[in-house]
CSV table of C-alpha atoms in Angstrom, one decimal:
chain,number,residue,atom,x,y,z
A,1,MET,CA,0.0,0.0,0.0
A,2,GLY,CA,2.9,2.3,0.7
A,3,MET,CA,4.0,2.2,-3.0
A,4,SER,CA,0.5,3.5,-4.0
A,5,ARG,CA,1.9,7.0,-3.5
A,6,LEU,CA,4.2,6.4,-6.4
A,7,ASN,CA,1.6,4.9,-8.7
A,8,VAL,CA,1.4,7.5,-11.5
A,9,PHE,CA,-0.6,5.1,-13.6
A,10,ALA,CA,-3.7,5.9,-11.5
A,11,LEU,CA,-3.5,9.4,-12.8
A,12,ILE,CA,-3.2,8.3,-16.4
A,13,ILE,CA,-6.2,5.9,-16.0
A,14,ASP,CA,-8.3,8.6,-14.5
A,15,GLN,CA,-7.5,11.0,-17.3
A,16,PHE,CA,-8.2,8.4,-19.8
A,17,ARG,CA,-11.6,7.7,-18.4
A,18,PHE,CA,-12.4,11.5,-18.5
A,19,LEU,CA,-12.0,11.5,-22.3
A,20,ARG,CA,-15.7,11.7,-23.0
A,21,HIS,CA,-18.0,13.9,-25.1
A,22,VAL,CA,-19.2,16.6,-22.7
A,23,GLY,CA,-22.7,16.7,-24.1
A,24,THR,CA,-23.4,13.0,-24.3
A,25,GLY,CA,-21.0,11.4,-21.8
A,26,LYS,CA,-20.0,8.9,-24.4
A,27,ALA,CA,-16.3,7.8,-24.6
A,28,ALA,CA,-14.2,9.7,-27.0
A,29,VAL,CA,-12.9,6.6,-28.7
A,30,PHE,CA,-10.9,8.3,-31.5
A,31,VAL,CA,-9.0,10.5,-29.0
A,32,ARG,CA,-8.3,7.5,-26.7
A,33,ILE,CA,-6.9,5.5,-29.7
A,34,PHE,CA,-4.9,8.4,-30.8
A,35,LEU,CA,-3.3,8.9,-27.4
A,36,VAL,CA,-2.4,5.2,-27.1
A,37,ALA,CA,-1.0,5.0,-30.6
A,38,VAL,CA,0.8,8.4,-31.1
A,39,GLY,CA,3.9,7.5,-29.0
A,40,PRO,CA,4.6,4.0,-30.4
A,41,VAL,CA,3.9,5.2,-34.0
A,42,ALA,CA,6.2,8.1,-33.7
A,43,GLY,CA,8.9,5.9,-32.2
A,44,ALA,CA,8.5,3.3,-34.9
A,45,ILE,CA,8.8,6.0,-37.6
A,46,SER,CA,12.0,7.2,-35.9
A,47,VAL,CA,13.5,3.7,-36.0
A,48,TRP,CA,12.4,3.1,-39.5
A,49,LEU,CA,14.0,6.3,-40.7
A,50,GLY,CA,17.1,5.7,-38.6
A,51,TRP,CA,16.9,9.1,-36.8
A,52,GLN,CA,19.7,10.0,-34.4
A,53,LEU,CA,19.6,13.1,-32.3
A,54,ASN,CA,22.9,15.1,-32.2
A,55,SER,CA,22.2,16.5,-28.7
A,56,VAL,CA,19.5,16.2,-26.1
A,57,SER,CA,20.7,18.4,-23.3
A,58,GLU,CA,18.7,21.5,-24.6
A,59,LEU,CA,15.6,19.3,-24.9
A,60,ALA,CA,15.9,18.2,-21.3
A,61,ALA,CA,15.8,21.8,-20.1
A,62,ALA,CA,12.9,22.7,-22.3
A,63,LEU,CA,10.9,19.6,-21.2
A,64,GLY,CA,11.5,20.4,-17.6
A,65,LEU,CA,10.2,23.9,-18.0
A,66,LEU,CA,7.2,22.7,-20.0
A,67,ALA,CA,6.4,20.2,-17.2
A,68,GLY,CA,6.4,23.1,-14.7
A,69,VAL,CA,4.1,25.1,-16.9
A,70,PHE,CA,1.6,22.3,-17.2
A,71,ILE,CA,1.5,21.8,-13.4
A,72,SER,CA,1.2,25.5,-12.8
A,73,ALA,CA,-1.7,25.6,-15.2
A,74,PHE,CA,-3.3,22.6,-13.4
A,75,ALA,CA,-3.1,24.6,-10.1
A,76,LEU,CA,-4.9,27.5,-11.7
A,77,VAL,CA,-7.7,25.4,-13.2
A,78,PHE,CA,-8.0,23.5,-9.9
A,79,SER,CA,-8.5,26.8,-8.0
A,80,LEU,CA,-11.2,27.9,-10.5
A,81,ARG,CA,-12.9,24.5,-10.1
A,82,LEU,CA,-13.1,25.0,-6.4
A,83,THR,CA,-14.7,28.4,-6.9
A,84,LEU,CA,-17.3,26.9,-9.3
A,85,ALA,CA,-18.1,24.1,-6.9
A,86,SER,CA,-19.1,26.5,-4.2
A,87,ARG,CA,-21.7,28.2,-6.4
A,88,PRO,CA,-25.3,27.0,-7.1
A,89,THR,CA,-25.5,24.4,-9.8
A,90,SER,CA,-27.0,24.8,-13.3
A,91,ASN,CA,-26.7,22.9,-16.5
A,92,LEU,CA,-24.1,25.4,-17.8
A,93,ARG,CA,-22.0,25.2,-14.6
A,94,GLN,CA,-22.2,21.4,-14.6
A,95,ARG,CA,-20.9,21.4,-18.2
A,96,ALA,CA,-18.1,23.8,-17.2
A,97,SER,CA,-17.3,21.6,-14.2
A,98,ARG,CA,-16.8,18.6,-16.5
A,99,LEU,CA,-14.7,20.6,-18.9
A,100,MET,CA,-12.6,21.8,-15.9
A,101,ASP,CA,-12.2,18.3,-14.6
A,102,GLU,CA,-11.0,17.0,-17.9
A,103,SER,CA,-8.7,20.0,-18.5
A,104,ALA,CA,-7.2,19.7,-15.0
A,105,LEU,CA,-6.4,16.0,-15.3
A,106,THR,CA,-5.1,16.5,-18.9
A,107,LEU,CA,-2.7,19.3,-17.7
A,108,LEU,CA,-1.6,17.2,-14.8
A,109,THR,CA,-1.0,14.1,-17.1
A,110,ALA,CA,0.8,16.3,-19.6
A,111,GLY,CA,3.1,17.5,-16.7
A,112,LEU,CA,3.8,13.9,-15.8
A,113,VAL,CA,4.6,12.9,-19.3
A,114,ALA,CA,6.8,16.0,-19.9
A,115,GLY,CA,8.6,15.4,-16.6
A,116,ALA,CA,9.2,11.7,-17.4
A,117,ASP,CA,10.5,12.7,-20.9
A,118,ALA,CA,12.8,15.3,-19.2
A,119,ILE,CA,14.2,12.6,-16.8
A,120,TRP,CA,14.7,10.1,-19.7
A,121,VAL,CA,16.5,12.7,-21.9
A,122,THR,CA,18.7,13.7,-18.9
A,123,VAL,CA,19.7,10.1,-18.4
A,124,VAL,CA,20.4,9.7,-22.1
A,125,SER,CA,22.4,12.9,-22.2
A,126,ALA,CA,24.5,11.8,-19.2
A,127,ALA,CA,25.2,8.4,-20.6
A,128,ASN,CA,26.0,9.5,-24.1
A,129,ALA,CA,29.6,10.5,-25.0
A,130,PRO,CA,30.1,14.2,-25.8
A,131,ASP,CA,30.0,15.1,-29.5
A,132,THR,CA,28.5,11.7,-30.3
A,133,PRO,CA,25.0,11.3,-31.8
A,134,VAL,CA,22.4,9.5,-29.7
A,135,SER,CA,21.8,6.0,-31.0
A,136,VAL,CA,18.7,5.0,-32.9
A,137,TRP,CA,16.7,3.3,-30.1
A,138,PRO,CA,17.1,6.0,-27.4
A,139,THR,CA,16.3,8.6,-30.1
A,140,ALA,CA,13.1,6.6,-30.9
A,141,ILE,CA,12.0,6.5,-27.3
A,142,THR,CA,12.7,10.3,-27.0
A,143,VAL,CA,10.7,11.0,-30.2
A,144,GLY,CA,7.8,8.8,-28.9
A,145,LEU,CA,7.6,10.5,-25.5
A,146,SER,CA,7.9,13.9,-27.1
A,147,ALA,CA,5.1,13.2,-29.5
A,148,LEU,CA,2.9,12.2,-26.5
A,149,VAL,CA,3.8,15.4,-24.8
A,150,ALA,CA,2.8,17.4,-27.9
A,151,ALA,CA,-0.5,15.5,-28.1
A,152,TYR,CA,-1.4,16.2,-24.5
A,153,PHE,CA,-0.5,19.9,-25.0
A,154,LEU,CA,-2.9,20.2,-27.9
A,155,LEU,CA,-5.6,18.3,-26.1
A,156,ALA,CA,-5.3,20.5,-23.0
A,157,VAL,CA,-5.4,23.7,-25.1
A,158,ARG,CA,-8.4,22.5,-27.0
A,159,ARG,CA,-10.3,21.6,-23.8
A,160,LEU,CA,-9.5,25.0,-22.3
A,161,HIS,CA,-10.7,26.7,-25.5
A,162,VAL,CA,-14.0,24.9,-25.4
A,163,LEU,CA,-14.4,25.8,-21.8
A,164,TYR,CA,-13.8,29.4,-22.4
A,165,VAL,CA,-16.1,29.8,-25.4
A,166,ASP,CA,-18.8,27.9,-23.7
A,167,THR,CA,-18.6,30.1,-20.6
A,168,PHE,CA,-18.1,33.4,-22.5
A,169,PRO,CA,-19.5,33.0,-26.0
A,170,PRO,CA,-17.9,35.2,-28.7
A,171,PHE,CA,-20.0,38.0,-29.9
A,172,TRP,CA,-20.5,36.5,-33.4
A,173,LYS,CA,-22.0,33.3,-31.8
A,174,VAL,CA,-24.3,35.5,-29.6
A,175,GLN,CA,-25.4,37.4,-32.7
A,176,GLN,CA,-26.1,34.2,-34.5
A,177,LEU,CA,-28.1,32.8,-31.7
A,178,ALA,CA,-30.1,36.1,-31.3
A,179,GLY,CA,-31.1,35.9,-35.0
A,180,GLY,CA,-28.6,38.4,-36.3
A,181,LEU,CA,-30.8,41.3,-35.2
A,182,GLY,CA,-28.5,42.5,-32.4
A,183,THR,CA,-31.1,41.4,-29.9
A,184,ALA,CA,-29.6,41.2,-26.4
A,185,ILE,CA,-29.8,37.9,-24.6
A,186,GLU,CA,-28.5,36.9,-21.2
A,187,MET,CA,-24.9,35.7,-21.3
A,188,GLU,CA,-25.7,32.4,-19.5
A,189,GLU,CA,-28.6,31.7,-21.9
A,190,ALA,CA,-26.2,32.4,-24.8
A,191,ALA,CA,-23.6,30.1,-23.3
A,192,ARG,CA,-26.3,27.4,-22.8
A,193,ARG,CA,-27.2,27.6,-26.4
A,194,VAL,CA,-23.6,27.4,-27.6
A,195,SER,CA,-23.0,24.4,-25.4
A,196,THR,CA,-26.0,22.7,-26.8
A,197,ARG,CA,-24.7,23.1,-30.3
A,198,THR,CA,-21.2,22.0,-29.4
A,199,GLY,CA,-22.2,19.1,-27.2
A,200,HIS,CA,-20.3,16.6,-29.2
A,201,GLN,CA,-16.9,18.3,-28.9
């Protein structure tokens, strides 16, 4: 039981289970398959093409910084989630809560993957002789992990984008929903209509 504190796979499994369509609650099968396949596919392509990195020391620093950014963004989303949880519930806020939950877990998982990639690259850099290209297999693992980091980055940004435009609909969507006549409608009602139209995202 003591080792459960180090079980990072629990985080990955939780994040994986949160990959659902917000409007229907159905599993986002394509996204799940993509996340499972992107690392191995990128690594296989690297091996097939015989890629060899000249240096990975700069990559280690960049990945470490990126991991910190992901975790800082998670802390911000988490604090906003606590604020939302203390308010009266509505359909719009429930949708926003689900988006925040998925965004927070995605950011935290992205931080984990980026940190793991940074540790791996640091070990490779330390074990590799100076001025010597990294061999094919360590390069392939680095490429696979980095592809997964990029995928999580894009996934987190997209979730945050959907959360923002659902909560604060852009003026052109409000105008469309108001019939294009400039009719003023309540912001929450506009957001509710936008979320209805984008329920499968």
